Amino acid sequence: MALEFRSYKDDAWYDARIVTEGRRGSRLRIKFFNFSDDQDEFVHAKNLKKLEDVDALRSRLRKISVQFQDTDCCRVEPGLLVCAARPVGDGDLKFYDAVLRGVVKKEHQIVKGVEVCKCTFILDWIDSGETGSCTVENICRVQDTSDEELDPALISFLNKARERIESTFCTRLRITSGDVYDLRAPHKDASPSTASMALSGSVEEMGTDSDPLRISYEAAHPKKRYKVTSPPKGSLALSCYVEGMSDNASDMDGRDNMDVGGAPYMVIVENLEKEISPFTIREFIYQQVSITCQVSVSPSKSSELYTRAIILLDSKKNLEKLSNFLESPDHIIISSTGRPWLMTEKRPLPETLRASIQTLSQTALETRTRNNELNVVSSGSHEYMEAKELQKLFKEFTEHQCRLQQRLELEEGNISEKYR
């Protein structure tokens, strides 16, 4: 099955196919189209040590982006996520993600009876933040990609990795009803630095490697990309950056609409206004997507600029409906002050948290509060462009927090080992 893979070597996107190898499919081989086997990259399941590693691998996989056609310059709007070629090294072109800023229109030409676009597309490169440009033959529309649209063997590899990590995680995680308002720390005596990540919990042994995800690959010659002519079907959804928790690997066994205790699925949304109430969030979600849900807003420290919410849903269908709304590239949800929402996790609700979170949700303050009105800003608008940049900044912030937490856990382990 053909797909796009973002190479570990240069973070550029290439057309590739994935092959599972080894005993029980314990290794992935990424084979790039039009390249020899010595350019393949590998991912070993044993080197995926955290749920964040699995999510990071998943974010490197998607359907092949759709080549812009010569008439698309009149149809696209600013804010669209694209994958475009830019020169690197000795004139080679490599494909990277960018946000379309605008189009410099030029008169099209007719060549052998075919219309040829001569416009220039202005881009903001996502990896560097710099502004660039390209022409129609070097720009593609990114397609949203669900797990169901990827190779089943690949999804099985990712799910098995999650189950292994979760089973290890659950042997160390202990949460009691008295910890409901302290879900951000792995234990009651945790450092305040650890408490800054919502629902991240304590992860398994990390070892001593600075990079837990070791990738084997050979130095590749410059790789080329080719024009694709299939019709566009969507845009890339935001990736998740916060580690999840599950008390049982069976939570991820694919049961579509299991209803245990009324709310078997949860969504975590970050970067909310600190004054927002669960009532406001529930009312907004119902107005936008006609979904009834339960909401718990986590308390935040005085030093934090934002808060987060856990949204409980009663079926996988509603989970997908809400996540599609929250992740849509066509709009962003912002507060009255312009703070953009960011969905950082969606998954089955762990049994160990189900009763406590639902109790917290039911006893939470049910009144409206001021200054927490919510708005949906559409792609192409000035508000959308500003929210997109703020959203990118917040994602970088959460990634930095994850790295700090990993460092803290490693150092705590070293100190504990020293005094044993």
GROMACS .gro file of C-alpha atoms in nm:
model
  420
    1MET     CA    1   0.000   0.000   0.000
    2ALA     CA    2   0.148   0.333  -0.109
    3LEU     CA    3   0.166   0.617   0.142
    4GLU     CA    4   0.380   0.914   0.239
    5PHE     CA    5   0.648   0.883   0.504
    6ARG     CA    6   0.840   1.166   0.668
    7SER     CA    7   1.199   1.044   0.671
    8TYR     CA    8   1.396   1.033   0.996
    9LYS     CA    9   1.703   1.139   0.801
   10ASP     CA   10   1.588   1.480   0.677
   11ASP     CA   11   1.222   1.517   0.788
   12ALA     CA   12   1.116   1.545   0.423
   13TRP     CA   13   0.813   1.357   0.286
   14TYR     CA   14   0.860   1.071   0.038
   15ASP     CA   15   0.635   0.819  -0.134
   16ALA     CA   16   0.694   0.483   0.031
   17ARG     CA   17   0.549   0.152   0.137
   18ILE     CA   18   0.577  -0.018   0.476
   19VAL     CA   19   0.671  -0.383   0.530
   20THR     CA   20   0.653  -0.565   0.866
   21GLU     CA   21   0.940  -0.803   0.934
   22GLY     CA   22   1.084  -1.015   1.212
   23ARG     CA   23   0.920  -1.244   1.462
   24ARG     CA   24   0.554  -1.147   1.506
   25GLY     CA   25   0.609  -0.835   1.295
   26SER     CA   26   0.845  -0.671   1.544
   27ARG     CA   27   1.014  -0.445   1.290
   28LEU     CA   28   0.896  -0.200   1.025
   29ARG     CA   29   1.090  -0.152   0.704
   30ILE     CA   30   1.020   0.170   0.514
   31LYS     CA   31   1.091   0.124   0.144
   32PHE     CA   32   1.108   0.445  -0.061
   33PHE     CA   33   0.981   0.437  -0.418
   34ASN     CA   34   1.250   0.457  -0.686
   35PHE     CA   35   1.530   0.386  -0.438
   36SER     CA   36   1.739   0.078  -0.372
   37ASP     CA   37   1.707  -0.133  -0.058
   38ASP     CA   38   2.014   0.025   0.099
   39GLN     CA   39   1.811   0.346   0.140
   40ASP     CA   40   1.544   0.174   0.355
   41GLU     CA   41   1.475   0.296   0.708
   42PHE     CA   42   1.377   0.073   1.001
   43VAL     CA   43   1.173   0.105   1.319
   44HIS     CA   44   1.208  -0.163   1.589
   45ALA     CA   45   0.913  -0.215   1.823
   46LYS     CA   46   1.145  -0.253   2.124
   47ASN     CA   47   1.272   0.103   2.071
   48LEU     CA   48   0.924   0.252   2.106
   49LYS     CA   49   0.949   0.311   2.478
   50LYS     CA   50   0.670   0.567   2.535
   51LEU     CA   51   0.324   0.631   2.394
   52GLU     CA   52   0.468   0.957   2.264
   53ASP     CA   53   0.711   0.755   2.049
   54VAL     CA   54   0.420   0.563   1.895
   55ASP     CA   55   0.229   0.885   1.829
   56ALA     CA   56   0.539   1.042   1.676
   57LEU     CA   57   0.577   0.746   1.440
   58ARG     CA   58   0.209   0.761   1.347
   59SER     CA   59   0.243   1.133   1.266
   60ARG     CA   60   0.503   1.043   1.002
   61LEU     CA   61   0.253   0.836   0.804
   62ARG     CA   62  -0.030   0.954   0.580
   63LYS     CA   63  -0.198   0.908   0.244
   64ILE     CA   64  -0.013   1.040  -0.060
   65SER     CA   65  -0.072   1.413  -0.102
   66VAL     CA   66  -0.268   1.527  -0.407
   67GLN     CA   67  -0.090   1.728  -0.675
   68PHE     CA   68  -0.231   2.077  -0.740
   69GLN     CA   69  -0.383   2.119  -1.083
   70ASP     CA   70  -0.342   2.423  -1.306
   71THR     CA   71  -0.687   2.556  -1.217
   72ASP     CA   72  -0.647   2.523  -0.839
   73CYS     CA   73  -0.489   2.866  -0.797
   74CYS     CA   74  -0.838   3.021  -0.814
   75ARG     CA   75  -0.990   2.778  -0.563
   76VAL     CA   76  -0.748   2.758  -0.272
   77GLU     CA   77  -0.760   2.987   0.032
   78PRO     CA   78  -0.491   3.106   0.276
   79GLY     CA   79  -0.441   2.872   0.572
   80LEU     CA   80  -0.453   2.551   0.367
   81LEU     CA   81  -0.202   2.284   0.470
   82VAL     CA   82   0.013   2.179   0.175
   83CYS     CA   83   0.321   1.973   0.101
   84ALA     CA   84   0.556   2.157  -0.134
   85ALA     CA   85   0.903   2.121  -0.281
   86ARG     CA   86   1.188   2.351  -0.185
   87PRO     CA   87   1.547   2.353  -0.305
   88VAL     CA   88   1.807   2.188  -0.082
   89GLY     CA   89   2.174   2.134  -0.131
   90ASP     CA   90   2.287   2.127  -0.492
   91GLY     CA   91   1.956   2.217  -0.650
   92ASP     CA   92   1.770   1.907  -0.531
   93LEU     CA   93   1.402   1.942  -0.438
   94LYS     CA   94   1.259   1.790  -0.122
   95PHE     CA   95   0.900   1.806  -0.002
   96TYR     CA   96   0.808   1.969   0.331
   97ASP     CA   97   0.480   2.079   0.490
   98ALA     CA   98   0.377   2.443   0.471
   99VAL     CA   99   0.076   2.668   0.523
  100LEU     CA  100  -0.047   2.850   0.214
  101ARG     CA  101  -0.029   3.226   0.269
  102GLY     CA  102  -0.156   3.345  -0.068
  103VAL     CA  103  -0.127   3.332  -0.447
  104VAL     CA  104   0.043   3.584  -0.674
  105LYS     CA  105  -0.180   3.563  -0.980
  106LYS     CA  106  -0.036   3.563  -1.331
  107GLU     CA  107  -0.207   3.512  -1.663
  108HIS     CA  108  -0.227   3.145  -1.757
  109GLN     CA  109  -0.087   3.024  -2.087
  110ILE     CA  110  -0.228   2.773  -2.334
  111VAL     CA  111   0.031   2.515  -2.435
  112LYS     CA  112  -0.074   2.259  -2.696
  113GLY     CA  113  -0.435   2.327  -2.610
  114VAL     CA  114  -0.382   2.279  -2.236
  115GLU     CA  115  -0.410   2.557  -1.975
  116VAL     CA  116  -0.084   2.605  -1.782
  117CYS     CA  117  -0.077   2.793  -1.452
  118LYS     CA  118   0.199   3.055  -1.415
  119CYS     CA  119   0.098   3.174  -1.067
  120THR     CA  120   0.328   3.174  -0.764
  121PHE     CA  121   0.215   3.022  -0.433
  122ILE     CA  122   0.343   3.198  -0.119
  123LEU     CA  123   0.407   2.961   0.171
  124ASP     CA  124   0.504   2.961   0.539
  125TRP     CA  125   0.724   2.657   0.597
  126ILE     CA  126   0.609   2.477   0.913
  127ASP     CA  127   0.948   2.333   1.011
  128SER     CA  128   1.142   2.659   0.990
  129GLY     CA  129   0.873   2.927   1.010
  130GLU     CA  130   1.031   3.098   0.710
  131THR     CA  131   0.843   3.225   0.406
  132GLY     CA  132   0.896   3.067   0.067
  133SER     CA  133   0.728   3.016  -0.270
  134CYS     CA  134   0.676   2.759  -0.541
  135THR     CA  135   0.483   2.699  -0.862
  136VAL     CA  136   0.192   2.466  -0.928
  137GLU     CA  137   0.397   2.164  -1.033
  138ASN     CA  138   0.572   2.159  -0.694
  139ILE     CA  139   0.280   2.184  -0.451
  140CYS     CA  140   0.037   1.920  -0.321
  141ARG     CA  141  -0.269   1.921  -0.100
  142VAL     CA  142  -0.224   1.719   0.222
  143GLN     CA  143  -0.490   1.454   0.283
  144ASP     CA  144  -0.640   1.370   0.620
  145THR     CA  145  -0.563   1.007   0.703
  146SER     CA  146  -0.748   0.788   0.953
  147ASP     CA  147  -0.609   0.460   1.086
  148GLU     CA  148  -0.866   0.270   0.882
  149GLU     CA  149  -0.708   0.406   0.562
  150LEU     CA  150  -0.361   0.270   0.642
  151ASP     CA  151  -0.228  -0.083   0.600
  152PRO     CA  152  -0.385  -0.313   0.867
  153ALA     CA  153  -0.042  -0.466   0.937
  154LEU     CA  154   0.097  -0.121   1.013
  155ILE     CA  155  -0.190  -0.033   1.247
  156SER     CA  156  -0.150  -0.370   1.418
  157PHE     CA  157   0.219  -0.288   1.477
  158LEU     CA  158   0.128   0.049   1.633
  159ASN     CA  159  -0.151  -0.098   1.849
  160LYS     CA  160   0.071  -0.378   1.980
  161ALA     CA  161   0.335  -0.121   2.071
  162ARG     CA  162   0.075   0.084   2.261
  163GLU     CA  163  -0.054  -0.225   2.444
  164ARG     CA  164   0.297  -0.325   2.550
  165ILE     CA  165   0.374   0.025   2.680
  166GLU     CA  166   0.038   0.055   2.856
  167SER     CA  167   0.075  -0.281   3.028
  168THR     CA  168   0.415  -0.175   3.162
  169PHE     CA  169   0.277   0.165   3.256
  170CYS     CA  170  -0.015   0.018   3.448
  171THR     CA  171   0.207  -0.183   3.678
  172ARG     CA  172   0.349   0.145   3.807
  173LEU     CA  173   0.049   0.375   3.801
  174ARG     CA  174  -0.160   0.397   4.119
  175ILE     CA  175  -0.453   0.640   4.129
  176THR     CA  176  -0.705   0.662   4.414
  177SER     CA  177  -1.019   0.867   4.454
  178GLY     CA  178  -0.822   1.116   4.665
  179ASP     CA  179  -0.606   1.200   4.361
  180VAL     CA  180  -0.884   1.329   4.138
  181TYR     CA  181  -0.759   1.688   4.144
  182ASP     CA  182  -0.397   1.583   4.102
  183LEU     CA  183  -0.415   1.379   3.783
  184ARG     CA  184  -0.117   1.564   3.641
  185ALA     CA  185   0.137   1.406   3.877
  186PRO     CA  186   0.255   1.042   3.873
  187HIS     CA  187   0.234   1.028   4.256
  188LYS     CA  188   0.137   1.257   4.540
  189ASP     CA  189   0.489   1.365   4.623
  190ALA     CA  190   0.582   1.451   4.266
  191SER     CA  191   0.776   1.762   4.183
  192PRO     CA  192   0.572   2.067   4.068
  193SER     CA  193   0.753   2.040   3.736
  194THR     CA  194   0.602   1.696   3.683
  195ALA     CA  195   0.254   1.824   3.764
  196SER     CA  196   0.262   2.063   3.471
  197MET     CA  197   0.167   1.794   3.216
  198ALA     CA  198  -0.199   1.695   3.216
  199LEU     CA  199  -0.267   1.323   3.247
  200SER     CA  200   0.082   1.227   3.142
  201GLY     CA  201   0.140   1.004   3.441
  202SER     CA  202   0.454   0.804   3.504
  203VAL     CA  203   0.605   0.618   3.213
  204GLU     CA  204   0.810   0.302   3.198
  205GLU     CA  205   1.185   0.268   3.233
  206MET     CA  206   1.358   0.488   2.980
  207GLY     CA  207   1.708   0.351   2.999
  208THR     CA  208   2.009   0.574   2.947
  209ASP     CA  209   1.979   0.664   2.581
  210SER     CA  210   1.915   1.029   2.508
  211ASP     CA  211   1.708   0.927   2.208
  212PRO     CA  212   1.475   0.639   2.302
  213LEU     CA  213   1.367   0.586   1.943
  214ARG     CA  214   1.667   0.454   1.758
  215ILE     CA  215   1.631   0.449   1.383
  216SER     CA  216   1.862   0.254   1.156
  217TYR     CA  217   1.908   0.394   0.813
  218GLU     CA  218   2.168   0.438   0.545
  219ALA     CA  219   2.261   0.781   0.410
  220ALA     CA  220   2.027   0.837   0.117
  221HIS     CA  221   2.094   1.002  -0.213
  222PRO     CA  222   1.855   1.294  -0.292
  223LYS     CA  223   1.507   1.154  -0.344
  224LYS     CA  224   1.262   1.284  -0.604
  225ARG     CA  225   0.886   1.324  -0.583
  226TYR     CA  226   0.643   1.290  -0.871
  227LYS     CA  227   0.315   1.451  -0.961
  228VAL     CA  228  -0.003   1.274  -0.849
  229THR     CA  229  -0.331   1.322  -1.035
  230SER     CA  230  -0.593   1.169  -0.804
  231PRO     CA  231  -0.860   1.410  -0.670
  232PRO     CA  232  -0.814   1.586  -0.332
  233LYS     CA  233  -1.000   1.447  -0.032
  234GLY     CA  234  -0.900   1.657   0.269
  235SER     CA  235  -0.622   1.794   0.485
  236LEU     CA  236  -0.396   1.677   0.761
  237ALA     CA  237  -0.536   1.664   1.115
  238LEU     CA  238  -0.334   1.782   1.412
  239SER     CA  239  -0.115   1.520   1.572
  240CYS     CA  240  -0.140   1.428   1.940
  241TYR     CA  241   0.152   1.515   2.163
  242VAL     CA  242   0.048   1.425   2.516
  243GLU     CA  243   0.101   1.071   2.645
  244GLY     CA  244  -0.218   0.879   2.726
  245MET     CA  245  -0.300   0.628   2.995
  246SER     CA  246  -0.484   0.299   2.994
  247ASP     CA  247  -0.521   0.054   3.276
  248ASN     CA  248  -0.575  -0.241   3.046
  249ALA     CA  249  -0.448  -0.316   2.699
  250SER     CA  250  -0.790  -0.458   2.614
  251ASP     CA  251  -0.923  -0.102   2.611
  252MET     CA  252  -0.777  -0.072   2.264
  253ASP     CA  253  -0.921  -0.391   2.118
  254GLY     CA  254  -1.137  -0.213   1.862
  255ARG     CA  255  -1.482  -0.241   2.016
  256ASP     CA  256  -1.676   0.027   1.833
  257ASN     CA  257  -1.958   0.141   2.059
  258MET     CA  258  -1.899  -0.012   2.400
  259ASP     CA  259  -2.087   0.179   2.668
  260VAL     CA  260  -1.945   0.109   3.013
  261GLY     CA  261  -2.058   0.342   3.289
  262GLY     CA  262  -2.206   0.575   3.027
  263ALA     CA  263  -1.881   0.730   2.903
  264PRO     CA  264  -1.618   0.487   2.768
  265TYR     CA  265  -1.416   0.741   2.566
  266MET     CA  266  -1.232   1.058   2.653
  267VAL     CA  267  -1.089   1.357   2.470
  268ILE     CA  268  -0.834   1.591   2.629
  269VAL     CA  269  -0.836   1.953   2.512
  270GLU     CA  270  -0.561   2.191   2.620
  271ASN     CA  271  -0.496   2.565   2.611
  272LEU     CA  272  -0.836   2.671   2.744
  273GLU     CA  273  -0.908   2.994   2.929
  274LYS     CA  274  -0.863   2.941   3.304
  275GLU     CA  275  -1.210   3.078   3.385
  276ILE     CA  276  -1.400   2.847   3.150
  277SER     CA  277  -1.671   2.625   3.300
  278PRO     CA  278  -1.774   2.268   3.205
  279PHE     CA  279  -2.122   2.404   3.126
  280THR     CA  280  -1.983   2.640   2.860
  281ILE     CA  281  -1.786   2.361   2.692
  282ARG     CA  282  -2.079   2.117   2.694
  283GLU     CA  283  -2.315   2.379   2.553
  284PHE     CA  284  -2.068   2.478   2.280
  285ILE     CA  285  -2.009   2.117   2.172
  286TYR     CA  286  -2.380   2.047   2.159
  287GLN     CA  287  -2.444   2.359   1.949
  288GLN     CA  288  -2.166   2.274   1.704
  289VAL     CA  289  -2.193   1.896   1.657
  290SER     CA  290  -2.513   1.795   1.843
  291ILE     CA  291  -2.328   1.570   2.088
  292THR     CA  292  -2.418   1.536   2.455
  293CYS     CA  293  -2.111   1.482   2.671
  294GLN     CA  294  -1.968   1.517   3.021
  295VAL     CA  295  -1.688   1.765   3.086
  296SER     CA  296  -1.433   1.804   3.364
  297VAL     CA  297  -1.214   2.115   3.373
  298SER     CA  298  -0.885   2.058   3.554
  299PRO     CA  299  -0.764   2.312   3.808
  300SER     CA  300  -0.450   2.500   3.702
  301LYS     CA  301  -0.161   2.646   3.894
  302SER     CA  302  -0.143   3.023   3.939
  303SER     CA  303   0.169   3.029   3.720
  304GLU     CA  304  -0.007   2.859   3.428
  305LEU     CA  305  -0.168   3.070   3.156
  306TYR     CA  306  -0.424   2.808   3.054
  307THR     CA  307  -0.620   2.506   3.171
  308ARG     CA  308  -0.736   2.179   3.018
  309ALA     CA  309  -1.055   1.975   3.001
  310ILE     CA  310  -1.146   1.608   2.984
  311ILE     CA  311  -1.450   1.545   2.763
  312LEU     CA  312  -1.630   1.214   2.817
  313LEU     CA  313  -1.825   1.055   2.529
  314ASP     CA  314  -2.056   0.755   2.523
  315SER     CA  315  -1.956   0.595   2.190
  316LYS     CA  316  -1.678   0.567   1.937
  317LYS     CA  317  -1.905   0.729   1.680
  318ASN     CA  318  -1.933   1.043   1.893
  319LEU     CA  319  -1.561   1.029   1.966
  320GLU     CA  320  -1.483   1.041   1.595
  321LYS     CA  321  -1.745   1.308   1.530
  322LEU     CA  322  -1.604   1.537   1.797
  323SER     CA  323  -1.239   1.475   1.709
  324ASN     CA  324  -1.309   1.544   1.341
  325PHE     CA  325  -1.462   1.876   1.443
  326LEU     CA  326  -1.174   1.966   1.675
  327GLU     CA  327  -0.903   1.863   1.426
  328SER     CA  328  -1.061   2.002   1.110
  329PRO     CA  329  -0.810   2.204   0.903
  330ASP     CA  330  -1.097   2.427   0.788
  331HIS     CA  331  -1.135   2.604   1.121
  332ILE     CA  332  -0.993   2.657   1.470
  333ILE     CA  333  -1.179   2.705   1.798
  334ILE     CA  334  -1.065   3.011   1.994
  335SER     CA  335  -1.166   3.186   2.314
  336SER     CA  336  -1.281   3.547   2.333
  337THR     CA  337  -0.916   3.650   2.383
  338GLY     CA  338  -0.795   3.446   2.082
  339ARG     CA  339  -0.652   3.145   2.270
  340PRO     CA  340  -0.679   2.842   2.032
  341TRP     CA  341  -0.795   2.500   2.150
  342LEU     CA  342  -0.567   2.201   2.093
  343MET     CA  343  -0.686   1.842   2.120
  344THR     CA  344  -0.397   1.641   2.260
  345GLU     CA  345  -0.550   1.300   2.327
  346LYS     CA  346  -0.845   1.080   2.231
  347ARG     CA  347  -0.884   0.724   2.353
  348PRO     CA  348  -1.090   0.480   2.559
  349LEU     CA  349  -1.133   0.596   2.918
  350PRO     CA  350  -0.925   0.384   3.160
  351GLU     CA  351  -1.125   0.190   3.417
  352THR     CA  352  -0.910   0.330   3.700
  353LEU     CA  353  -1.012   0.684   3.610
  354ARG     CA  354  -1.368   0.632   3.493
  355ALA     CA  355  -1.551   0.656   3.826
  356SER     CA  356  -1.337   0.937   3.967
  357ILE     CA  357  -1.354   1.160   3.659
  358GLN     CA  358  -1.727   1.110   3.618
  359THR     CA  359  -1.779   1.200   3.985
  360LEU     CA  360  -1.569   1.512   3.938
  361SER     CA  361  -1.763   1.602   3.625
  362GLN     CA  362  -2.096   1.565   3.804
  363THR     CA  363  -1.992   1.777   4.102
  364ALA     CA  364  -1.814   2.048   3.903
  365LEU     CA  365  -1.945   2.405   3.903
  366GLU     CA  366  -2.236   2.424   3.662
  367THR     CA  367  -2.253   2.801   3.620
  368ARG     CA  368  -2.145   3.015   3.331
  369THR     CA  369  -1.845   3.237   3.382
  370ARG     CA  370  -1.749   3.558   3.212
  371ASN     CA  371  -1.493   3.605   2.937
  372ASN     CA  372  -1.499   3.246   2.812
  373GLU     CA  373  -1.711   3.282   2.499
  374LEU     CA  374  -1.597   3.048   2.223
  375ASN     CA  375  -1.570   3.116   1.851
  376VAL     CA  376  -1.497   2.911   1.541
  377VAL     CA  377  -1.268   3.096   1.297
  378SER     CA  378  -1.254   2.977   0.937
  379SER     CA  379  -0.951   2.903   0.722
  380GLY     CA  380  -0.833   3.204   0.527
  381SER     CA  381  -0.930   3.464   0.784
  382HIS     CA  382  -0.687   3.684   0.975
  383GLU     CA  383  -0.806   3.533   1.303
  384TYR     CA  384  -0.738   3.182   1.167
  385MET     CA  385  -0.380   3.267   1.066
  386GLU     CA  386  -0.311   3.414   1.411
  387ALA     CA  387  -0.468   3.111   1.586
  388LYS     CA  388  -0.265   2.874   1.368
  389GLU     CA  389   0.060   3.035   1.480
  390LEU     CA  390  -0.046   3.034   1.845
  391GLN     CA  391  -0.148   2.669   1.814
  392LYS     CA  392   0.193   2.579   1.671
  393LEU     CA  393   0.362   2.764   1.957
  394PHE     CA  394   0.157   2.575   2.217
  395LYS     CA  395   0.239   2.239   2.057
  396GLU     CA  396   0.609   2.321   2.078
  397PHE     CA  397   0.556   2.415   2.444
  398THR     CA  398   0.387   2.082   2.526
  399GLU     CA  399   0.662   1.889   2.348
  400HIS     CA  400   0.920   2.074   2.557
  401GLN     CA  401   0.728   1.982   2.873
  402CYS     CA  402   0.730   1.616   2.769
  403ARG     CA  403   1.107   1.624   2.729
  404LEU     CA  404   1.148   1.790   3.070
  405GLN     CA  405   0.928   1.526   3.230
  406GLN     CA  406   1.130   1.247   3.071
  407ARG     CA  407   1.449   1.409   3.199
  408LEU     CA  408   1.299   1.440   3.548
  409GLU     CA  409   1.197   1.075   3.556
  410LEU     CA  410   1.542   0.966   3.441
  411GLU     CA  411   1.716   1.178   3.706
  412GLU     CA  412   1.477   1.056   3.978
  413GLY     CA  413   1.561   0.699   3.883
  414ASN     CA  414   1.933   0.772   3.895
  415ILE     CA  415   1.904   0.927   4.244
  416SER     CA  416   1.691   0.638   4.372
  417GLU     CA  417   1.941   0.388   4.234
  418LYS     CA  418   2.227   0.577   4.398
  419TYR     CA  419   2.081   0.535   4.750
  420ARG     CA  420   1.967   0.175   4.721
   0.00000   0.00000   0.00000
